[in-house]
Short mmCIF file of N, CA and C and ligand atoms in Angstrom, two decimals:
data_model
loop_
_atom_site.label_atom_id
_atom_site.label_comp_id
_atom_site.label_asym_id
_atom_site.label_seq_id
_atom_site.Cartn_x
_atom_site.Cartn_y
_atom_site.Cartn_z
N MET A 26 3.61 21.36 63.00
CA MET A 26 2.88 20.97 61.79
C MET A 26 3.22 19.56 61.38
N GLN A 27 2.20 18.83 60.99
CA GLN A 27 2.42 17.44 60.59
C GLN A 27 2.43 17.37 59.06
N ILE A 28 3.57 16.97 58.53
CA ILE A 28 3.76 16.93 57.08
C ILE A 28 4.18 15.52 56.66
N LEU A 29 3.60 15.05 55.59
CA LEU A 29 4.00 13.74 55.05
C LEU A 29 4.67 13.93 53.69
N ILE A 30 5.86 13.36 53.57
CA ILE A 30 6.54 13.30 52.27
C ILE A 30 6.21 11.94 51.67
N ILE A 31 5.70 11.97 50.44
CA ILE A 31 5.36 10.72 49.75
C ILE A 31 6.22 10.60 48.49
N ASN A 32 6.92 9.49 48.37
CA ASN A 32 7.65 9.18 47.15
C ASN A 32 7.01 8.00 46.45
N GLY A 33 6.83 8.14 45.15
CA GLY A 33 6.19 7.10 44.36
C GLY A 33 7.19 6.12 43.75
N PRO A 34 6.81 5.50 42.65
CA PRO A 34 7.55 4.36 42.11
C PRO A 34 9.00 4.68 41.72
N ASN A 35 9.85 3.74 42.05
CA ASN A 35 11.28 3.72 41.71
C ASN A 35 12.11 4.69 42.54
N LEU A 36 11.45 5.48 43.38
CA LEU A 36 12.21 6.45 44.18
C LEU A 36 12.86 5.79 45.40
N ASN A 37 12.51 4.52 45.66
CA ASN A 37 13.25 3.74 46.66
C ASN A 37 14.67 3.45 46.17
N LEU A 38 14.90 3.63 44.87
CA LEU A 38 16.24 3.35 44.32
C LEU A 38 17.10 4.61 44.20
N LEU A 39 16.64 5.71 44.80
CA LEU A 39 17.43 6.94 44.72
C LEU A 39 18.84 6.69 45.24
N GLY A 40 19.82 7.25 44.52
CA GLY A 40 21.21 7.02 44.87
C GLY A 40 21.84 5.97 43.96
N ARG A 41 21.00 5.00 43.55
CA ARG A 41 21.49 3.94 42.65
C ARG A 41 20.89 4.07 41.28
N ARG A 42 19.72 4.73 41.22
CA ARG A 42 18.96 4.82 39.97
C ARG A 42 19.44 6.01 39.14
N GLU A 43 19.91 5.78 37.93
CA GLU A 43 20.32 6.85 37.02
C GLU A 43 20.90 8.06 37.77
N PRO A 44 22.06 7.87 38.42
CA PRO A 44 22.60 8.93 39.29
C PRO A 44 22.86 10.25 38.58
N GLY A 45 23.11 10.19 37.25
CA GLY A 45 23.33 11.43 36.49
C GLY A 45 22.08 12.31 36.48
N ILE A 46 20.92 11.68 36.60
CA ILE A 46 19.65 12.44 36.58
C ILE A 46 19.16 12.71 38.01
N TYR A 47 19.26 11.68 38.86
CA TYR A 47 18.60 11.79 40.17
C TYR A 47 19.57 11.95 41.34
N GLY A 48 20.89 11.98 41.06
CA GLY A 48 21.85 12.17 42.14
C GLY A 48 22.30 10.86 42.76
N THR A 49 23.23 10.97 43.70
CA THR A 49 23.90 9.78 44.24
C THR A 49 23.50 9.47 45.69
N ARG A 50 22.53 10.22 46.21
CA ARG A 50 22.14 9.99 47.61
C ARG A 50 20.76 9.34 47.69
N SER A 51 20.61 8.46 48.65
CA SER A 51 19.30 7.85 48.88
C SER A 51 18.44 8.81 49.69
N PHE A 52 17.13 8.59 49.65
CA PHE A 52 16.25 9.47 50.41
C PHE A 52 16.42 9.24 51.91
N ASP A 53 16.67 8.00 52.28
CA ASP A 53 16.87 7.68 53.71
C ASP A 53 18.08 8.41 54.28
N GLU A 54 19.08 8.63 53.44
CA GLU A 54 20.28 9.36 53.88
C GLU A 54 19.97 10.85 54.04
N TYR A 55 19.08 11.34 53.20
CA TYR A 55 18.75 12.77 53.17
C TYR A 55 17.74 13.17 54.25
N LEU A 56 16.82 12.26 54.57
CA LEU A 56 15.70 12.60 55.46
C LEU A 56 16.13 13.18 56.82
N PRO A 57 17.15 12.62 57.50
CA PRO A 57 17.56 13.22 58.78
C PRO A 57 17.97 14.69 58.65
N GLU A 58 18.60 15.03 57.52
CA GLU A 58 19.00 16.44 57.28
C GLU A 58 17.78 17.33 57.18
N LEU A 59 16.75 16.82 56.48
CA LEU A 59 15.51 17.60 56.35
C LEU A 59 14.88 17.81 57.72
N ARG A 60 14.86 16.75 58.50
CA ARG A 60 14.24 16.84 59.85
C ARG A 60 15.00 17.85 60.70
N GLU A 61 16.31 17.88 60.55
CA GLU A 61 17.13 18.83 61.31
C GLU A 61 16.87 20.27 60.85
N ALA A 62 16.63 20.43 59.54
CA ALA A 62 16.41 21.78 58.99
C ALA A 62 15.02 22.33 59.37
N PHE A 63 14.09 21.42 59.69
CA PHE A 63 12.72 21.87 60.04
C PHE A 63 12.32 21.26 61.38
N PRO A 64 12.98 21.72 62.46
CA PRO A 64 12.74 21.07 63.76
C PRO A 64 11.32 21.25 64.29
N ASP A 65 10.60 22.26 63.78
CA ASP A 65 9.23 22.48 64.26
C ASP A 65 8.20 21.59 63.57
N PHE A 66 8.62 20.91 62.52
CA PHE A 66 7.70 20.04 61.79
C PHE A 66 7.81 18.61 62.30
N THR A 67 6.68 17.91 62.29
CA THR A 67 6.73 16.46 62.42
C THR A 67 6.73 15.93 61.00
N LEU A 68 7.89 15.47 60.56
CA LEU A 68 8.06 15.06 59.16
C LEU A 68 7.98 13.54 59.05
N GLU A 69 6.95 13.05 58.39
CA GLU A 69 6.84 11.62 58.17
C GLU A 69 7.16 11.29 56.71
N TYR A 70 7.49 10.05 56.48
CA TYR A 70 7.91 9.65 55.13
C TYR A 70 7.24 8.34 54.74
N PHE A 71 6.76 8.28 53.49
CA PHE A 71 6.15 7.06 52.96
C PHE A 71 6.59 6.89 51.52
N GLN A 72 6.99 5.68 51.16
CA GLN A 72 7.34 5.39 49.76
C GLN A 72 6.62 4.12 49.34
N SER A 73 6.09 4.14 48.12
CA SER A 73 5.50 2.92 47.56
C SER A 73 5.65 2.92 46.05
N ASN A 74 5.77 1.71 45.53
CA ASN A 74 5.82 1.53 44.08
C ASN A 74 4.43 1.24 43.50
N HIS A 75 3.40 1.26 44.38
CA HIS A 75 2.06 0.83 43.97
C HIS A 75 1.06 1.98 44.03
N GLU A 76 0.42 2.19 42.92
CA GLU A 76 -0.52 3.31 42.79
C GLU A 76 -1.59 3.30 43.90
N GLY A 77 -2.19 2.12 44.13
CA GLY A 77 -3.26 2.01 45.13
C GLY A 77 -2.78 2.35 46.53
N GLU A 78 -1.56 1.94 46.85
CA GLU A 78 -1.01 2.25 48.19
C GLU A 78 -0.78 3.74 48.35
N LEU A 79 -0.38 4.40 47.27
CA LEU A 79 -0.18 5.86 47.33
C LEU A 79 -1.52 6.54 47.56
N ILE A 80 -2.55 6.05 46.86
CA ILE A 80 -3.90 6.63 47.00
C ILE A 80 -4.42 6.39 48.43
N ASP A 81 -4.25 5.18 48.94
CA ASP A 81 -4.70 4.89 50.31
C ASP A 81 -4.02 5.82 51.31
N LYS A 82 -2.74 6.06 51.13
CA LYS A 82 -2.00 6.93 52.06
C LYS A 82 -2.50 8.36 51.97
N ILE A 83 -2.77 8.83 50.76
CA ILE A 83 -3.30 10.19 50.58
C ILE A 83 -4.66 10.31 51.28
N HIS A 84 -5.51 9.29 51.15
CA HIS A 84 -6.81 9.31 51.85
C HIS A 84 -6.61 9.34 53.37
N GLU A 85 -5.62 8.56 53.83
CA GLU A 85 -5.39 8.41 55.27
C GLU A 85 -4.99 9.74 55.93
N VAL A 86 -4.15 10.50 55.26
CA VAL A 86 -3.63 11.73 55.92
C VAL A 86 -4.32 13.00 55.41
N GLY A 87 -5.07 12.88 54.31
CA GLY A 87 -5.49 14.07 53.56
C GLY A 87 -6.59 14.91 54.18
N PHE A 88 -7.08 14.50 55.38
CA PHE A 88 -8.08 15.32 56.05
C PHE A 88 -7.59 15.81 57.40
N THR A 89 -6.39 15.42 57.77
CA THR A 89 -5.89 15.79 59.11
C THR A 89 -4.49 16.43 59.08
N TYR A 90 -3.64 16.04 58.16
CA TYR A 90 -2.28 16.59 58.15
C TYR A 90 -2.28 18.01 57.59
N HIS A 91 -1.22 18.74 57.93
CA HIS A 91 -1.12 20.13 57.46
C HIS A 91 -0.57 20.23 56.04
N GLY A 92 0.15 19.22 55.61
CA GLY A 92 0.72 19.29 54.27
C GLY A 92 1.22 17.96 53.76
N ILE A 93 1.25 17.85 52.44
CA ILE A 93 1.84 16.68 51.77
C ILE A 93 2.84 17.21 50.75
N VAL A 94 4.02 16.61 50.73
CA VAL A 94 5.00 16.86 49.67
C VAL A 94 5.04 15.57 48.84
N LEU A 95 4.66 15.66 47.58
CA LEU A 95 4.46 14.45 46.78
C LEU A 95 5.34 14.43 45.54
N ASN A 96 6.21 13.41 45.49
CA ASN A 96 6.88 13.08 44.23
C ASN A 96 6.24 11.78 43.74
N ALA A 97 5.34 11.90 42.80
CA ALA A 97 4.59 10.74 42.32
C ALA A 97 5.35 9.95 41.27
N GLY A 98 6.60 10.34 40.98
CA GLY A 98 7.38 9.62 39.97
C GLY A 98 6.62 9.60 38.65
N ALA A 99 6.68 8.48 37.96
CA ALA A 99 6.05 8.38 36.63
C ALA A 99 4.52 8.48 36.70
N TYR A 100 3.92 8.19 37.88
CA TYR A 100 2.46 8.34 38.01
C TYR A 100 2.02 9.79 37.82
N THR A 101 2.95 10.71 38.01
CA THR A 101 2.67 12.13 37.74
C THR A 101 2.06 12.31 36.36
N HIS A 102 2.60 11.56 35.42
CA HIS A 102 2.26 11.78 34.00
C HIS A 102 1.14 10.86 33.52
N THR A 103 0.71 9.94 34.38
CA THR A 103 -0.23 8.92 33.89
C THR A 103 -1.46 8.72 34.76
N SER A 104 -1.42 9.11 36.03
CA SER A 104 -2.44 8.62 36.96
C SER A 104 -3.56 9.62 37.22
N LEU A 105 -4.68 9.39 36.55
CA LEU A 105 -5.89 10.17 36.82
C LEU A 105 -6.41 9.83 38.22
N ALA A 106 -6.20 8.58 38.64
CA ALA A 106 -6.66 8.15 39.97
C ALA A 106 -5.94 8.92 41.08
N LEU A 107 -4.66 9.15 40.90
CA LEU A 107 -3.89 9.93 41.89
C LEU A 107 -4.35 11.40 41.87
N ALA A 108 -4.60 11.90 40.68
CA ALA A 108 -5.11 13.28 40.55
C ALA A 108 -6.45 13.41 41.26
N ASP A 109 -7.33 12.40 41.10
CA ASP A 109 -8.64 12.43 41.75
C ASP A 109 -8.50 12.36 43.28
N ALA A 110 -7.55 11.57 43.75
CA ALA A 110 -7.32 11.46 45.20
C ALA A 110 -6.92 12.83 45.77
N LEU A 111 -6.08 13.54 45.05
CA LEU A 111 -5.64 14.86 45.52
C LEU A 111 -6.80 15.86 45.48
N ALA A 112 -7.67 15.72 44.49
CA ALA A 112 -8.84 16.61 44.40
C ALA A 112 -9.79 16.36 45.57
N ALA A 113 -9.80 15.13 46.08
CA ALA A 113 -10.77 14.75 47.11
C ALA A 113 -10.39 15.24 48.51
N ILE A 114 -9.11 15.47 48.74
CA ILE A 114 -8.65 15.76 50.12
C ILE A 114 -8.60 17.26 50.40
N ASN A 115 -8.38 17.59 51.69
CA ASN A 115 -8.26 18.99 52.08
C ASN A 115 -6.81 19.43 52.26
N THR A 116 -5.94 18.51 52.54
CA THR A 116 -4.54 18.86 52.86
C THR A 116 -3.83 19.43 51.64
N PRO A 117 -3.24 20.63 51.78
CA PRO A 117 -2.51 21.18 50.64
C PRO A 117 -1.30 20.33 50.28
N THR A 118 -1.12 20.14 48.98
CA THR A 118 -0.05 19.26 48.48
C THR A 118 0.86 20.02 47.54
N VAL A 119 2.17 19.85 47.74
CA VAL A 119 3.14 20.43 46.82
C VAL A 119 3.76 19.28 46.01
N GLU A 120 3.73 19.44 44.70
CA GLU A 120 4.32 18.44 43.79
C GLU A 120 5.82 18.71 43.69
N VAL A 121 6.63 17.68 43.81
CA VAL A 121 8.08 17.87 43.62
C VAL A 121 8.64 16.82 42.66
N HIS A 122 9.72 17.24 42.01
CA HIS A 122 10.52 16.34 41.17
C HIS A 122 11.99 16.67 41.36
N LEU A 123 12.81 15.63 41.37
CA LEU A 123 14.25 15.85 41.48
C LEU A 123 14.80 16.43 40.19
N SER A 124 14.37 15.86 39.08
CA SER A 124 14.87 16.31 37.78
C SER A 124 14.00 17.45 37.27
N ASN A 125 14.54 18.19 36.33
CA ASN A 125 13.75 19.27 35.69
C ASN A 125 12.91 18.62 34.59
N VAL A 126 11.69 18.27 34.94
CA VAL A 126 10.87 17.50 34.00
C VAL A 126 10.59 18.28 32.71
N ALA A 127 10.61 19.61 32.79
CA ALA A 127 10.36 20.44 31.60
C ALA A 127 11.49 20.32 30.58
N ALA A 128 12.65 19.89 31.05
CA ALA A 128 13.81 19.79 30.16
C ALA A 128 14.03 18.36 29.67
N ARG A 129 13.09 17.47 29.98
CA ARG A 129 13.25 16.06 29.61
C ARG A 129 12.29 15.68 28.47
N GLU A 130 12.07 14.39 28.26
CA GLU A 130 11.20 13.94 27.17
C GLU A 130 9.82 14.58 27.31
N GLU A 131 9.18 14.76 26.15
CA GLU A 131 7.90 15.46 26.13
C GLU A 131 6.85 14.80 27.03
N ILE A 132 6.88 13.49 27.13
CA ILE A 132 5.87 12.79 27.94
C ILE A 132 5.94 13.21 29.41
N ARG A 133 7.12 13.69 29.83
CA ARG A 133 7.28 14.13 31.23
C ARG A 133 6.87 15.59 31.43
N HIS A 134 6.51 16.29 30.36
CA HIS A 134 6.12 17.70 30.49
C HIS A 134 4.73 17.85 31.09
N LYS A 135 3.89 16.82 30.91
CA LYS A 135 2.51 16.90 31.36
C LYS A 135 2.38 16.26 32.75
N SER A 136 1.83 17.04 33.68
CA SER A 136 1.52 16.49 35.00
C SER A 136 0.01 16.42 35.15
N LEU A 137 -0.51 15.21 35.39
CA LEU A 137 -1.95 15.07 35.63
C LEU A 137 -2.32 15.52 37.04
N ILE A 138 -1.34 15.48 37.94
CA ILE A 138 -1.64 15.81 39.35
C ILE A 138 -1.49 17.30 39.64
N GLY A 139 -0.77 18.00 38.75
CA GLY A 139 -0.39 19.40 39.05
C GLY A 139 -1.56 20.32 39.35
N LYS A 140 -2.67 20.11 38.67
CA LYS A 140 -3.80 21.04 38.85
C LYS A 140 -4.43 20.89 40.24
N ASN A 141 -4.16 19.78 40.90
CA ASN A 141 -4.71 19.57 42.24
C ASN A 141 -3.66 19.79 43.34
N CYS A 142 -2.55 20.40 42.96
CA CYS A 142 -1.51 20.74 43.93
C CYS A 142 -1.42 22.26 44.05
N ILE A 143 -0.82 22.72 45.15
CA ILE A 143 -0.63 24.15 45.35
C ILE A 143 0.34 24.70 44.31
N GLY A 144 1.37 23.92 44.04
CA GLY A 144 2.38 24.33 43.07
C GLY A 144 3.36 23.19 42.89
N SER A 145 4.37 23.45 42.09
CA SER A 145 5.29 22.38 41.72
C SER A 145 6.74 22.88 41.78
N ILE A 146 7.62 22.03 42.30
CA ILE A 146 9.05 22.35 42.35
C ILE A 146 9.80 21.23 41.66
N SER A 147 10.61 21.59 40.69
CA SER A 147 11.20 20.57 39.83
C SER A 147 12.61 20.97 39.43
N GLY A 148 13.56 20.05 39.56
CA GLY A 148 14.87 20.29 38.99
C GLY A 148 15.98 20.55 39.98
N PHE A 149 15.70 20.52 41.26
CA PHE A 149 16.72 20.88 42.25
C PHE A 149 17.27 19.66 42.98
N LYS A 150 17.13 18.52 42.35
CA LYS A 150 17.54 17.24 42.96
C LYS A 150 16.89 17.11 44.33
N LEU A 151 17.59 16.59 45.31
CA LEU A 151 16.95 16.39 46.62
C LEU A 151 16.50 17.70 47.26
N ASP A 152 17.16 18.78 46.87
CA ASP A 152 16.81 20.09 47.42
C ASP A 152 15.37 20.50 47.08
N SER A 153 14.77 19.88 46.07
CA SER A 153 13.36 20.18 45.73
C SER A 153 12.46 19.96 46.95
N TYR A 154 12.80 18.94 47.77
CA TYR A 154 11.96 18.64 48.95
C TYR A 154 12.09 19.75 49.99
N ARG A 155 13.30 20.25 50.17
CA ARG A 155 13.52 21.33 51.15
C ARG A 155 12.77 22.58 50.71
N LEU A 156 12.85 22.89 49.42
CA LEU A 156 12.16 24.08 48.91
C LEU A 156 10.65 23.95 49.11
N ALA A 157 10.12 22.75 48.91
CA ALA A 157 8.68 22.54 49.12
C ALA A 157 8.31 22.77 50.58
N LEU A 158 9.17 22.31 51.49
CA LEU A 158 8.85 22.47 52.92
C LEU A 158 8.84 23.94 53.33
N HIS A 159 9.62 24.77 52.65
CA HIS A 159 9.59 26.21 52.97
C HIS A 159 8.21 26.81 52.71
N TYR A 160 7.50 26.26 51.75
CA TYR A 160 6.13 26.74 51.52
C TYR A 160 5.29 26.52 52.79
N PHE A 161 5.40 25.32 53.37
CA PHE A 161 4.59 25.03 54.56
C PHE A 161 5.06 25.84 55.76
N GLU A 162 6.34 26.14 55.79
CA GLU A 162 6.88 26.98 56.86
C GLU A 162 6.15 28.33 56.87
N GLY A 163 5.87 28.84 55.68
CA GLY A 163 5.17 30.12 55.55
C GLY A 163 3.73 30.05 56.03
N LEU A 164 3.16 28.84 56.12
CA LEU A 164 1.76 28.70 56.54
C LEU A 164 1.62 28.55 58.06
N ARG A 165 2.78 28.41 58.74
CA ARG A 165 2.72 28.18 60.19
C ARG A 165 1.99 29.31 60.89
N PRO A 166 1.20 29.00 61.93
CA PRO A 166 0.55 30.08 62.66
C PRO A 166 1.58 31.07 63.19
N LYS A 167 1.26 32.35 63.12
CA LYS A 167 2.20 33.37 63.58
C LYS A 167 2.32 33.31 65.10
N ARG A 168 3.49 33.72 65.60
CA ARG A 168 3.67 33.75 67.05
C ARG A 168 2.66 34.71 67.67
N VAL A 169 2.22 34.40 68.87
CA VAL A 169 1.26 35.27 69.58
C VAL A 169 1.89 36.66 69.74
N GLY A 170 1.14 37.67 69.43
CA GLY A 170 1.63 39.03 69.62
C GLY A 170 2.38 39.55 68.41
N PHE A 171 2.62 38.69 67.43
CA PHE A 171 3.34 39.13 66.24
C PHE A 171 2.39 39.81 65.29
N LYS A 172 2.67 41.07 64.99
CA LYS A 172 1.76 41.84 64.13
C LYS A 172 2.24 41.79 62.67
N VAL A 173 1.30 41.56 61.77
CA VAL A 173 1.69 41.57 60.35
C VAL A 173 1.18 42.84 59.66
C1 DQA B 215 10.61 12.23 38.77
C2 DQA B 215 10.36 12.57 37.28
C3 DQA B 215 9.45 11.55 36.63
O1 DQA B 215 9.26 11.86 35.27
C4 DQA B 215 10.06 10.17 36.71
O2 DQA B 215 9.19 9.21 36.18
C5 DQA B 215 10.46 9.81 38.11
C6 DQA B 215 11.12 10.81 38.93
C7 DQA B 215 11.63 13.17 39.40
O3 DQA B 215 11.69 13.23 40.62
O4 DQA B 215 12.41 13.83 38.69
O5 DQA B 215 10.35 8.67 38.53
O6 DQA B 215 9.39 12.39 39.46
#
């Protein structure tokens, strides 16, 4: 399965950015562990601080890839354009957040993109990405001869 993890604005600073909220590890440090945990997946990674680049990437993969794991950062709460991009594509998308957005400032409680995602995982720090990938693991075609 081909899955793209997309990180939005300021997530390139993971590990250095507000470590009390987002943890002390960078995403680049974590990604090899994820790849090891899901050897059957082709896991690609894209990060951008620019709304238009995130939208272009969603368009690029959104009709062919099996899944998108999206942490849109602050655009989660503000970007109707990102929400529209997710509505336009076929690839199922799981929304993730490192922090528990429900326990933070009220402005972070609203997700504009959530309604166009399969579901949302929030609050497990970097582990949120692993939990999201388990959803796609469940979608994998069953082994031949395996009866359900
Ligand atoms: C975040 C939560 C957002 O509210 C915030 O703007 C981020 C990171 C998270 O992963 O917890 O940049 O998406």
